[in-house]
Amino acid sequence: MSVKELPSQAHVVIVGGGVMGVGLAYHLAHEGWTDVVLLEKAELTSGSTWHAAGQITHSTSSFGLGKCVDYNIGLYSGALEAETGQAVTWHGCGSFRLAYTEDEMDWLRHTLSVGRSLGFNIELVGPDRVAELHPFYNLDGVLGALHTPDDGHVDPTNVTMAMAAGARQLGARIIRRCRATNITQAANGEWVVETERGTIRCEHVVNAGGTYARQMGESSGLQLPMTSMTHHYFVTEPVPQFQDLDHELPVIRDDRKVSGYIRVEQKRGLIGIYEKENSNSVWHDHCPWDYENWLFDADYDRVMPWLEESLNRMPIFADLGIQREVHGAISHPPDGNPLIGPAPGVRNYWCCCGTQIGIGWGPGLTRELARWMVHGTADISMRDYDPRRFGAYANKDWQVTKAHEDYKLRHEIPFPHFNRLAGRPIKPSPLYDRLKAKGAVFEEVYGHERPRWFAKDGVEQRDHYSFRRNVVHDMVATECRAVREAVGIMDISAFTKVEISGPDARALLDRLVANRLPQKVGGIALTHMLNRRGRIELETTVVKLAEDRYYLVCAAFFEQRLLDHLTQHRDEDNVDIILRSDDWAALSLNGPRAREVLAACTEADLSNAGFKWLTAQEIDVAGHRLWAFRISYAGELGWELHMPRDSALAVYDTLWAAGAPLGIADYGSFAMNALRMEKAFKGAGELTNEVTLAEADVLRFARTDKEYLGKDQTLNPDLRWVCAYLEVEPDGHNDGHGGEAVLLNGKVVGSTASVAYGHTVGKILAFAYVKPQANVPGTDVQVVIAGVPRRGRILGAPAYDPQSLRPRTDIAMEAAE
């Protein structure tokens, strides 16, 4: 396209011509948006895409990412070439992921369970099977391997060019040698993209800038956390033993010994390494705009321990020279997951960047982003990829620290609840030091430090990782027992807290929430906000503090999503939206003796008559004015106490002193999760952008006598799946971790969303999305945990206190029961 043909207007402008940008153009066109212009400063793939090794595997424990990978393999292995006529060089050689320890075997067993739910061709095999299909690999110490026969690798440039051809065939325009120099938003909401060839205006702009994406965001006033890390792979001289093979050997992923992968590359050996020490980051401030097909000199000293081990594992490489060195930069966000979705705080600026495995993940994720842009939501859960999962705390120094951590963890076991400790604490609560001294092991949620569990009785105060039960199981049981039998206290300051006030506060909220808003001052309602497709954006508790003032509480990682949702739908409403998350703290007090503890610290009437269930009051505790909400996520008599941050420590200490004679105990998020599962309270794992209120089985929180965003779609009776509540037979070792296949009469009918052991009821409890016909109380099913089917049963009521009497009644009434 010549200079004169640069259009002045488009519906969508994508900046960046790698696999992510081109993939989005291709999928937007397939979703019906063809007025798309893609701008690339050089040639397509000339950033990070061209030097990718190109492997892709079904070996993933992420249910959503698994869907993307399976789609990608289908695309690469024939569908894309058949559609576009453009050659795609696919090597369907399969792959093995090796295990040397029982922990690694447990990881593979869990991955097998998730793969079963997705219908993958996947099996767990012994060393003999690996040796049969790959006779040249040194298998000393290998216990087993995950075999994924449909895996392979693909030429990255072929793939990108084929998707570019497909996008053009559907009407999208791709303009090369045209660098976007600035992106700003006009007063009317349009995006203005200034380029070396002129200016183009659009309704939607997409940052697909790869290693340039962060600085592109900065030029538009946005913070998009990612850092460029450099990664090596090496190609050997021709391997004599490969010359006469009539098939290609499977890719080997050796996480422990090689910390990377080994495969065949045109009768040569290819060795990729993610070094676990001395990782390297570049371009902290600025990636040079004139770089094209850029590589760095190889740094053998940095990777030598793993390179030497790769030659030990593949002895036939030992006497060969290195013919090609590839040392290129790849984007790493702080947690390793790409940034796919809306940029924070603005409308119609989309992120399609931060992808460290573009060939493996890209097309599937760009398909979901296209659906999000066109239809209002993606078809897989985007929680792990939403750019708004990071806040202002994610400054540049922190980004670099976390990117180095992520790079070095790339080939480590992804244990359940793996706690990434680098760069922490960054947002400690006012109770952090006090709880740490009492044995708290913390997790980070949206920058906040929240207690997971408390080490006691000589148990070491650190993370104890396993796919199986360990000492943490018993610690959590103790915390659950305290809440059920006496009283527990938890620091819940990490929750998102937003205040909405003004003459139109009620009108704004009423058209965004599905439930009826509280009518009286002090009223509380649990409700959901939806998108235009009727899928769930988030769940929130709404408290009416005054006639024109409301207080919203939701999960920490939904903070920016909530703010954006409110701001982008406020229209001309006269409202003030005030974020309280950082300057307010909160405590949760739960258990049959909660009233006794709180009553000892306040003059307020806490009786059922004086302080009703699902109401809020301002009260004084230890001389501090705070809001008390009579609600309980544990399903017990309880209150949440919300207060200015400076009051929290004094309030906590006062409550603890009052509760000490009554058996008060600290508890953390692990116990909170187990308690909510016993009560069949759905959480973030169930309430995702994939589902409507009907499919999540929370339609009781929706109203038909009012209008709200997404109403017609969420009330649609045609259910693709439904959230079932079930119990699973324990084996005393492994309780499951989510994503496991659910079988009915031997056939897969769904997968688990959340799994936890209910210490009070002695059962494994799970939520699972299943086909509607399977969700019949009393139905026997099987759940594949650690690769082995277990007996399960669909439940029709909460396993604990099914009538929900305990949170609503007096202690005397409870004792009488």
PDB file of N, CA, C and O in Angstrom, residues 389-454:
ATOM      1  N   ARG A 389      -5.575  -6.521  35.956  1.00  0.00           N
ATOM      2  CA  ARG A 389      -5.253  -7.286  37.170  1.00  0.00           C
ATOM      3  C   ARG A 389      -4.101  -6.664  37.950  1.00  0.00           C
ATOM      4  O   ARG A 389      -3.798  -7.096  39.066  1.00  0.00           O
ATOM      5  N   PHE A 390      -3.434  -5.681  37.366  1.00  0.00           N
ATOM      6  CA  PHE A 390      -2.367  -4.944  38.036  1.00  0.00           C
ATOM      7  C   PHE A 390      -2.830  -3.520  38.313  1.00  0.00           C
ATOM      8  O   PHE A 390      -3.593  -2.942  37.537  1.00  0.00           O
ATOM      9  N   GLY A 391      -2.327  -2.952  39.412  1.00  0.00           N
ATOM     10  CA  GLY A 391      -2.660  -1.582  39.767  1.00  0.00           C
ATOM     11  C   GLY A 391      -1.453  -0.678  39.700  1.00  0.00           C
ATOM     12  O   GLY A 391      -0.383  -1.043  39.188  1.00  0.00           O
ATOM     13  N   ALA A 392      -1.608   0.512  40.270  1.00  0.00           N
ATOM     14  CA  ALA A 392      -0.550   1.510  40.231  1.00  0.00           C
ATOM     15  C   ALA A 392       0.707   1.054  40.954  1.00  0.00           C
ATOM     16  O   ALA A 392       1.800   1.573  40.717  1.00  0.00           O
ATOM     17  N   TYR A 393       0.575   0.078  41.840  1.00  0.00           N
ATOM     18  CA  TYR A 393       1.738  -0.446  42.566  1.00  0.00           C
ATOM     19  C   TYR A 393       2.758  -1.106  41.631  1.00  0.00           C
ATOM     20  O   TYR A 393       3.932  -1.259  41.978  1.00  0.00           O
ATOM     21  N   ALA A 394       2.322  -1.497  40.444  1.00  0.00           N
ATOM     22  CA  ALA A 394       3.198  -2.231  39.521  1.00  0.00           C
ATOM     23  C   ALA A 394       4.121  -1.265  38.784  1.00  0.00           C
ATOM     24  O   ALA A 394       4.074  -1.135  37.556  1.00  0.00           O
ATOM     25  N   ASN A 395       4.988  -0.588  39.539  1.00  0.00           N
ATOM     26  CA  ASN A 395       5.894   0.374  38.921  1.00  0.00           C
ATOM     27  C   ASN A 395       7.007  -0.347  38.168  1.00  0.00           C
ATOM     28  O   ASN A 395       7.127  -1.576  38.204  1.00  0.00           O
ATOM     29  N   LYS A 396       7.853   0.432  37.501  1.00  0.00           N
ATOM     30  CA  LYS A 396       8.818  -0.171  36.584  1.00  0.00           C
ATOM     31  C   LYS A 396       9.835  -1.051  37.299  1.00  0.00           C
ATOM     32  O   LYS A 396      10.178  -2.146  36.832  1.00  0.00           O
ATOM     33  N   ASP A 397      10.342  -0.603  38.448  1.00  0.00           N
ATOM     34  CA  ASP A 397      11.309  -1.425  39.181  1.00  0.00           C
ATOM     35  C   ASP A 397      10.692  -2.756  39.584  1.00  0.00           C
ATOM     36  O   ASP A 397      11.336  -3.813  39.490  1.00  0.00           O
ATOM     37  N   TRP A 398       9.451  -2.705  40.030  1.00  0.00           N
ATOM     38  CA  TRP A 398       8.750  -3.934  40.437  1.00  0.00           C
ATOM     39  C   TRP A 398       8.529  -4.835  39.224  1.00  0.00           C
ATOM     40  O   TRP A 398       8.676  -6.048  39.315  1.00  0.00           O
ATOM     41  N   GLN A 399       8.191  -4.237  38.088  1.00  0.00           N
ATOM     42  CA  GLN A 399       7.993  -5.023  36.872  1.00  0.00           C
ATOM     43  C   GLN A 399       9.249  -5.816  36.520  1.00  0.00           C
ATOM     44  O   GLN A 399       9.165  -6.995  36.165  1.00  0.00           O
ATOM     45  N   VAL A 400      10.389  -5.168  36.602  1.00  0.00           N
ATOM     46  CA  VAL A 400      11.639  -5.837  36.257  1.00  0.00           C
ATOM     47  C   VAL A 400      11.919  -6.975  37.236  1.00  0.00           C
ATOM     48  O   VAL A 400      12.286  -8.093  36.831  1.00  0.00           O
ATOM     49  N   THR A 401      11.744  -6.697  38.522  1.00  0.00           N
ATOM     50  CA  THR A 401      11.961  -7.737  39.539  1.00  0.00           C
ATOM     51  C   THR A 401      11.084  -8.946  39.283  1.00  0.00           C
ATOM     52  O   THR A 401      11.548 -10.101  39.319  1.00  0.00           O
ATOM     53  N   LYS A 402       9.818  -8.719  39.003  1.00  0.00           N
ATOM     54  CA  LYS A 402       8.884  -9.828  38.806  1.00  0.00           C
ATOM     55  C   LYS A 402       9.126 -10.542  37.480  1.00  0.00           C
ATOM     56  O   LYS A 402       8.911 -11.765  37.388  1.00  0.00           O
ATOM     57  N   ALA A 403       9.567  -9.820  36.459  1.00  0.00           N
ATOM     58  CA  ALA A 403       9.845 -10.478  35.177  1.00  0.00           C
ATOM     59  C   ALA A 403      11.021 -11.440  35.313  1.00  0.00           C
ATOM     60  O   ALA A 403      11.000 -12.546  34.745  1.00  0.00           O
ATOM     61  N   HIS A 404      12.053 -11.048  36.046  1.00  0.00           N
ATOM     62  CA  HIS A 404      13.173 -11.963  36.289  1.00  0.00           C
ATOM     63  C   HIS A 404      12.686 -13.195  37.048  1.00  0.00           C
ATOM     64  O   HIS A 404      13.076 -14.327  36.733  1.00  0.00           O
ATOM     65  N   GLU A 405      11.836 -12.989  38.035  1.00  0.00           N
ATOM     66  CA  GLU A 405      11.290 -14.117  38.786  1.00  0.00           C
ATOM     67  C   GLU A 405      10.509 -15.048  37.865  1.00  0.00           C
ATOM     68  O   GLU A 405      10.670 -16.273  37.895  1.00  0.00           O
ATOM     69  N   ASP A 406       9.655 -14.460  37.022  1.00  0.00           N
ATOM     70  CA  ASP A 406       8.838 -15.270  36.127  1.00  0.00           C
ATOM     71  C   ASP A 406       9.701 -16.075  35.159  1.00  0.00           C
ATOM     72  O   ASP A 406       9.442 -17.252  34.914  1.00  0.00           O
ATOM     73  N   TYR A 407      10.720 -15.429  34.598  1.00  0.00           N
ATOM     74  CA  TYR A 407      11.581 -16.123  33.639  1.00  0.00           C
ATOM     75  C   TYR A 407      12.219 -17.350  34.281  1.00  0.00           C
ATOM     76  O   TYR A 407      12.254 -18.438  33.694  1.00  0.00           O
ATOM     77  N   LYS A 408      12.716 -17.187  35.487  1.00  0.00           N
ATOM     78  CA  LYS A 408      13.425 -18.287  36.151  1.00  0.00           C
ATOM     79  C   LYS A 408      12.472 -19.385  36.625  1.00  0.00           C
ATOM     80  O   LYS A 408      12.898 -20.520  36.889  1.00  0.00           O
ATOM     81  N   LEU A 409      11.178 -19.056  36.713  1.00  0.00           N
ATOM     82  CA  LEU A 409      10.184 -20.061  37.115  1.00  0.00           C
ATOM     83  C   LEU A 409       9.551 -20.770  35.911  1.00  0.00           C
ATOM     84  O   LEU A 409       8.711 -21.655  36.100  1.00  0.00           O
ATOM     85  N   ARG A 410       9.967 -20.380  34.708  1.00  0.00           N
ATOM     86  CA  ARG A 410       9.303 -20.890  33.502  1.00  0.00           C
ATOM     87  C   ARG A 410       9.294 -22.414  33.445  1.00  0.00           C
ATOM     88  O   ARG A 410       8.342 -23.020  32.970  1.00  0.00           O
ATOM     89  N   HIS A 411      10.354 -23.044  33.939  1.00  0.00           N
ATOM     90  CA  HIS A 411      10.411 -24.505  33.912  1.00  0.00           C
ATOM     91  C   HIS A 411      10.515 -25.093  35.314  1.00  0.00           C
ATOM     92  O   HIS A 411      11.199 -26.086  35.536  1.00  0.00           O
ATOM     93  N   GLU A 412       9.804 -24.471  36.242  1.00  0.00           N
ATOM     94  CA  GLU A 412       9.636 -25.041  37.579  1.00  0.00           C
ATOM     95  C   GLU A 412       8.232 -25.632  37.694  1.00  0.00           C
ATOM     96  O   GLU A 412       7.333 -25.315  36.914  1.00  0.00           O
ATOM     97  N   ILE A 413       8.029 -26.487  38.687  1.00  0.00           N
ATOM     98  CA  ILE A 413       6.717 -27.105  38.896  1.00  0.00           C
ATOM     99  C   ILE A 413       5.708 -26.024  39.290  1.00  0.00           C
ATOM    100  O   ILE A 413       5.932 -25.298  40.262  1.00  0.00           O
ATOM    101  N   PRO A 414       4.610 -25.898  38.577  1.00  0.00           N
ATOM    102  CA  PRO A 414       3.584 -24.907  38.957  1.00  0.00           C
ATOM    103  C   PRO A 414       2.666 -25.464  40.043  1.00  0.00           C
ATOM    104  O   PRO A 414       1.496 -25.792  39.810  1.00  0.00           O
ATOM    105  N   PHE A 415       3.198 -25.564  41.249  1.00  0.00           N
ATOM    106  CA  PHE A 415       2.417 -26.114  42.353  1.00  0.00           C
ATOM    107  C   PHE A 415       1.120 -25.327  42.552  1.00  0.00           C
ATOM    108  O   PHE A 415       1.060 -24.124  42.276  1.00  0.00           O
ATOM    109  N   PRO A 416       0.097 -25.969  43.062  1.00  0.00           N
ATOM    110  CA  PRO A 416      -1.112 -25.223  43.436  1.00  0.00           C
ATOM    111  C   PRO A 416      -0.770 -24.114  44.427  1.00  0.00           C
ATOM    112  O   PRO A 416       0.019 -24.324  45.353  1.00  0.00           O
ATOM    113  N   HIS A 417      -1.324 -22.941  44.202  1.00  0.00           N
ATOM    114  CA  HIS A 417      -1.133 -21.786  45.089  1.00  0.00           C
ATOM    115  C   HIS A 417       0.336 -21.375  45.170  1.00  0.00           C
ATOM    116  O   HIS A 417       0.794 -20.887  46.205  1.00  0.00           O
ATOM    117  N   PHE A 418       1.070 -21.575  44.083  1.00  0.00           N
ATOM    118  CA  PHE A 418       2.482 -21.200  44.118  1.00  0.00           C
ATOM    119  C   PHE A 418       2.604 -19.710  44.418  1.00  0.00           C
ATOM    120  O   PHE A 418       1.968 -18.874  43.788  1.00  0.00           O
ATOM    121  N   ASN A 419       3.427 -19.381  45.391  1.00  0.00           N
ATOM    122  CA  ASN A 419       3.530 -18.031  45.929  1.00  0.00           C
ATOM    123  C   ASN A 419       4.789 -17.361  45.386  1.00  0.00           C
ATOM    124  O   ASN A 419       5.903 -17.765  45.727  1.00  0.00           O
ATOM    125  N   ARG A 420       4.638 -16.378  44.543  1.00  0.00           N
ATOM    126  CA  ARG A 420       5.790 -15.676  43.978  1.00  0.00           C
ATOM    127  C   ARG A 420       6.190 -14.557  44.938  1.00  0.00           C
ATOM    128  O   ARG A 420       5.437 -13.602  45.134  1.00  0.00           O
ATOM    129  N   LEU A 421       7.376 -14.647  45.498  1.00  0.00           N
ATOM    130  CA  LEU A 421       7.759 -13.816  46.631  1.00  0.00           C
ATOM    131  C   LEU A 421       8.578 -12.587  46.269  1.00  0.00           C
ATOM    132  O   LEU A 421       8.751 -11.693  47.107  1.00  0.00           O
ATOM    133  N   ALA A 422       9.126 -12.530  45.058  1.00  0.00           N
ATOM    134  CA  ALA A 422       9.994 -11.406  44.696  1.00  0.00           C
ATOM    135  C   ALA A 422       9.220 -10.089  44.735  1.00  0.00           C
ATOM    136  O   ALA A 422       8.039 -10.027  44.377  1.00  0.00           O
ATOM    137  N   GLY A 423       9.902  -9.021  45.189  1.00  0.00           N
ATOM    138  CA  GLY A 423       9.300  -7.701  45.177  1.00  0.00           C
ATOM    139  C   GLY A 423       8.218  -7.476  46.202  1.00  0.00           C
ATOM    140  O   GLY A 423       7.424  -6.530  46.078  1.00  0.00           O
ATOM    141  N   ARG A 424       8.157  -8.287  47.236  1.00  0.00           N
ATOM    142  CA  ARG A 424       7.114  -8.181  48.236  1.00  0.00           C
ATOM    143  C   ARG A 424       7.732  -7.956  49.624  1.00  0.00           C
ATOM    144  O   ARG A 424       8.876  -8.320  49.854  1.00  0.00           O
ATOM    145  N   PRO A 425       6.894  -7.349  50.532  1.00  0.00           N
ATOM    146  CA  PRO A 425       5.539  -6.825  50.325  1.00  0.00           C
ATOM    147  C   PRO A 425       5.570  -5.464  49.647  1.00  0.00           C
ATOM    148  O   PRO A 425       6.505  -4.700  49.821  1.00  0.00           O
ATOM    149  N   ILE A 426       4.527  -5.200  48.883  1.00  0.00           N
ATOM    150  CA  ILE A 426       4.432  -3.898  48.233  1.00  0.00           C
ATOM    151  C   ILE A 426       3.238  -3.113  48.761  1.00  0.00           C
ATOM    152  O   ILE A 426       3.252  -1.887  48.795  1.00  0.00           O
ATOM    153  N   LYS A 427       2.177  -3.811  49.209  1.00  0.00           N
ATOM    154  CA  LYS A 427       1.026  -3.145  49.813  1.00  0.00           C
ATOM    155  C   LYS A 427       0.615  -3.901  51.081  1.00  0.00           C
ATOM    156  O   LYS A 427      -0.448  -4.519  51.123  1.00  0.00           O
ATOM    157  N   PRO A 428       1.426  -3.872  52.129  1.00  0.00           N
ATOM    158  CA  PRO A 428       1.061  -4.573  53.362  1.00  0.00           C
ATOM    159  C   PRO A 428      -0.106  -3.881  54.055  1.00  0.00           C
ATOM    160  O   PRO A 428      -0.232  -2.648  54.017  1.00  0.00           O
ATOM    161  N   SER A 429      -0.955  -4.658  54.685  1.00  0.00           N
ATOM    162  CA  SER A 429      -2.064  -4.081  55.435  1.00  0.00           C
ATOM    163  C   SER A 429      -1.536  -3.540  56.762  1.00  0.00           C
ATOM    164  O   SER A 429      -0.407  -3.843  57.174  1.00  0.00           O
ATOM    165  N   PRO A 430      -2.322  -2.765  57.488  1.00  0.00           N
ATOM    166  CA  PRO A 430      -1.867  -2.270  58.792  1.00  0.00           C
ATOM    167  C   PRO A 430      -1.649  -3.381  59.807  1.00  0.00           C
ATOM    168  O   PRO A 430      -1.002  -3.150  60.835  1.00  0.00           O
ATOM    169  N   LEU A 431      -2.135  -4.578  59.532  1.00  0.00           N
ATOM    170  CA  LEU A 431      -1.949  -5.708  60.446  1.00  0.00           C
ATOM    171  C   LEU A 431      -0.798  -6.615  60.022  1.00  0.00           C
ATOM    172  O   LEU A 431      -0.559  -7.641  60.669  1.00  0.00           O
ATOM    173  N   TYR A 432      -0.099  -6.257  58.956  1.00  0.00           N
ATOM    174  CA  TYR A 432       0.890  -7.163  58.379  1.00  0.00           C
ATOM    175  C   TYR A 432       1.923  -7.607  59.407  1.00  0.00           C
ATOM    176  O   TYR A 432       2.158  -8.813  59.586  1.00  0.00           O
ATOM    177  N   ASP A 433       2.567  -6.687  60.088  1.00  0.00           N
ATOM    178  CA  ASP A 433       3.617  -7.062  61.042  1.00  0.00           C
ATOM    179  C   ASP A 433       3.057  -7.875  62.190  1.00  0.00           C
ATOM    180  O   ASP A 433       3.681  -8.845  62.643  1.00  0.00           O
ATOM    181  N   ARG A 434       1.880  -7.492  62.681  1.00  0.00           N
ATOM    182  CA  ARG A 434       1.270  -8.222  63.790  1.00  0.00           C
ATOM    183  C   ARG A 434       0.964  -9.668  63.397  1.00  0.00           C
ATOM    184  O   ARG A 434       1.274 -10.609  64.128  1.00  0.00           O
ATOM    185  N   LEU A 435       0.393  -9.849  62.228  1.00  0.00           N
ATOM    186  CA  LEU A 435       0.016 -11.203  61.806  1.00  0.00           C
ATOM    187  C   LEU A 435       1.236 -12.018  61.401  1.00  0.00           C
ATOM    188  O   LEU A 435       1.269 -13.237  61.630  1.00  0.00           O
ATOM    189  N   LYS A 436       2.214 -11.379  60.814  1.00  0.00           N
ATOM    190  CA  LYS A 436       3.437 -12.102  60.477  1.00  0.00           C
ATOM    191  C   LYS A 436       4.093 -12.649  61.732  1.00  0.00           C
ATOM    192  O   LYS A 436       4.583 -13.800  61.752  1.00  0.00           O
ATOM    193  N   ALA A 437       4.104 -11.859  62.794  1.00  0.00           N
ATOM    194  CA  ALA A 437       4.684 -12.317  64.057  1.00  0.00           C
ATOM    195  C   ALA A 437       3.896 -13.468  64.666  1.00  0.00           C
ATOM    196  O   ALA A 437       4.435 -14.237  65.475  1.00  0.00           O
ATOM    197  N   LYS A 438       2.645 -13.610  64.271  1.00  0.00           N
ATOM    198  CA  LYS A 438       1.798 -14.693  64.789  1.00  0.00           C
ATOM    199  C   LYS A 438       1.778 -15.913  63.872  1.00  0.00           C
ATOM    200  O   LYS A 438       0.969 -16.815  64.064  1.00  0.00           O
ATOM    201  N   GLY A 439       2.652 -15.926  62.845  1.00  0.00           N
ATOM    202  CA  GLY A 439       2.785 -17.102  62.002  1.00  0.00           C
ATOM    203  C   GLY A 439       2.111 -17.030  60.662  1.00  0.00           C
ATOM    204  O   GLY A 439       2.061 -18.038  59.939  1.00  0.00           O
ATOM    205  N   ALA A 440       1.609 -15.850  60.269  1.00  0.00           N
ATOM    206  CA  ALA A 440       0.899 -15.758  58.998  1.00  0.00           C
ATOM    207  C   ALA A 440       1.820 -16.022  57.817  1.00  0.00           C
ATOM    208  O   ALA A 440       2.933 -15.511  57.760  1.00  0.00           O
ATOM    209  N   VAL A 441       1.335 -16.838  56.879  1.00  0.00           N
ATOM    210  CA  VAL A 441       1.961 -16.998  55.569  1.00  0.00           C
ATOM    211  C   VAL A 441       1.050 -16.266  54.586  1.00  0.00           C
ATOM    212  O   VAL A 441      -0.132 -16.575  54.471  1.00  0.00           O
ATOM    213  N   PHE A 442       1.603 -15.288  53.893  1.00  0.00           N
ATOM    214  CA  PHE A 442       0.799 -14.360  53.102  1.00  0.00           C
ATOM    215  C   PHE A 442       0.774 -14.741  51.627  1.00  0.00           C
ATOM    216  O   PHE A 442       1.665 -15.414  51.119  1.00  0.00           O
ATOM    217  N   GLU A 443      -0.256 -14.248  50.951  1.00  0.00           N
ATOM    218  CA  GLU A 443      -0.346 -14.291  49.499  1.00  0.00           C
ATOM    219  C   GLU A 443      -0.538 -12.857  49.004  1.00  0.00           C
ATOM    220  O   GLU A 443      -0.980 -11.986  49.764  1.00  0.00           O
ATOM    221  N   GLU A 444      -0.217 -12.627  47.757  1.00  0.00           N
ATOM    222  CA  GLU A 444      -0.395 -11.298  47.174  1.00  0.00           C
ATOM    223  C   GLU A 444      -1.625 -11.300  46.287  1.00  0.00           C
ATOM    224  O   GLU A 444      -1.770 -12.143  45.399  1.00  0.00           O
ATOM    225  N   VAL A 445      -2.544 -10.370  46.549  1.00  0.00           N
ATOM    226  CA  VAL A 445      -3.734 -10.204  45.721  1.00  0.00           C
ATOM    227  C   VAL A 445      -3.859  -8.718  45.381  1.00  0.00           C
ATOM    228  O   VAL A 445      -4.045  -7.888  46.268  1.00  0.00           O
ATOM    229  N   TYR A 446      -3.690  -8.408  44.109  1.00  0.00           N
ATOM    230  CA  TYR A 446      -3.726  -7.034  43.615  1.00  0.00           C
ATOM    231  C   TYR A 446      -2.772  -6.148  44.417  1.00  0.00           C
ATOM    232  O   TYR A 446      -3.073  -5.015  44.757  1.00  0.00           O
ATOM    233  N   GLY A 447      -1.611  -6.702  44.742  1.00  0.00           N
ATOM    234  CA  GLY A 447      -0.599  -5.977  45.481  1.00  0.00           C
ATOM    235  C   GLY A 447      -0.719  -6.086  46.981  1.00  0.00           C
ATOM    236  O   GLY A 447       0.260  -5.905  47.711  1.00  0.00           O
ATOM    237  N   HIS A 448      -1.922  -6.397  47.477  1.00  0.00           N
ATOM    238  CA  HIS A 448      -2.143  -6.502  48.917  1.00  0.00           C
ATOM    239  C   HIS A 448      -1.561  -7.802  49.458  1.00  0.00           C
ATOM    240  O   HIS A 448      -1.552  -8.833  48.770  1.00  0.00           O
ATOM    241  N   GLU A 449      -1.118  -7.762  50.702  1.00  0.00           N
ATOM    242  CA  GLU A 449      -0.695  -8.971  51.407  1.00  0.00           C
ATOM    243  C   GLU A 449      -1.861  -9.477  52.252  1.00  0.00           C
ATOM    244  O   GLU A 449      -2.361  -8.767  53.129  1.00  0.00           O
ATOM    245  N   ARG A 450      -2.310 -10.690  51.965  1.00  0.00           N
ATOM    246  CA  ARG A 450      -3.434 -11.282  52.684  1.00  0.00           C
ATOM    247  C   ARG A 450      -2.979 -12.595  53.298  1.00  0.00           C
ATOM    248  O   ARG A 450      -2.299 -13.392  52.633  1.00  0.00           O
ATOM    249  N   PRO A 451      -3.338 -12.878  54.565  1.00  0.00           N
ATOM    250  CA  PRO A 451      -2.917 -14.149  55.165  1.00  0.00           C
ATOM    251  C   PRO A 451      -3.600 -15.338  54.510  1.00  0.00           C
ATOM    252  O   PRO A 451      -4.813 -15.323  54.271  1.00  0.00           O
ATOM    253  N   ARG A 452      -2.794 -16.354  54.190  1.00  0.00           N
ATOM    254  CA  ARG A 452      -3.333 -17.608  53.661  1.00  0.00           C
ATOM    255  C   ARG A 452      -3.652 -18.585  54.789  1.00  0.00           C
ATOM    256  O   ARG A 452      -4.693 -19.218  54.813  1.00  0.00           O
ATOM    257  N   TRP A 453      -2.698 -18.742  55.682  1.00  0.00           N
ATOM    258  CA  TRP A 453      -2.851 -19.668  56.801  1.00  0.00           C
ATOM    259  C   TRP A 453      -1.829 -19.268  57.857  1.00  0.00           C
ATOM    260  O   TRP A 453      -0.956 -18.427  57.597  1.00  0.00           O
ATOM    261  N   PHE A 454      -1.959 -19.847  59.039  1.00  0.00           N
ATOM    262  CA  PHE A 454      -1.093 -19.483  60.157  1.00  0.00           C
ATOM    263  C   PHE A 454      -0.331 -20.710  60.642  1.00  0.00           C
ATOM    264  O   PHE A 454      -0.923 -21.760  60.935  1.00  0.00           O
TER     265      PHE A 454
END
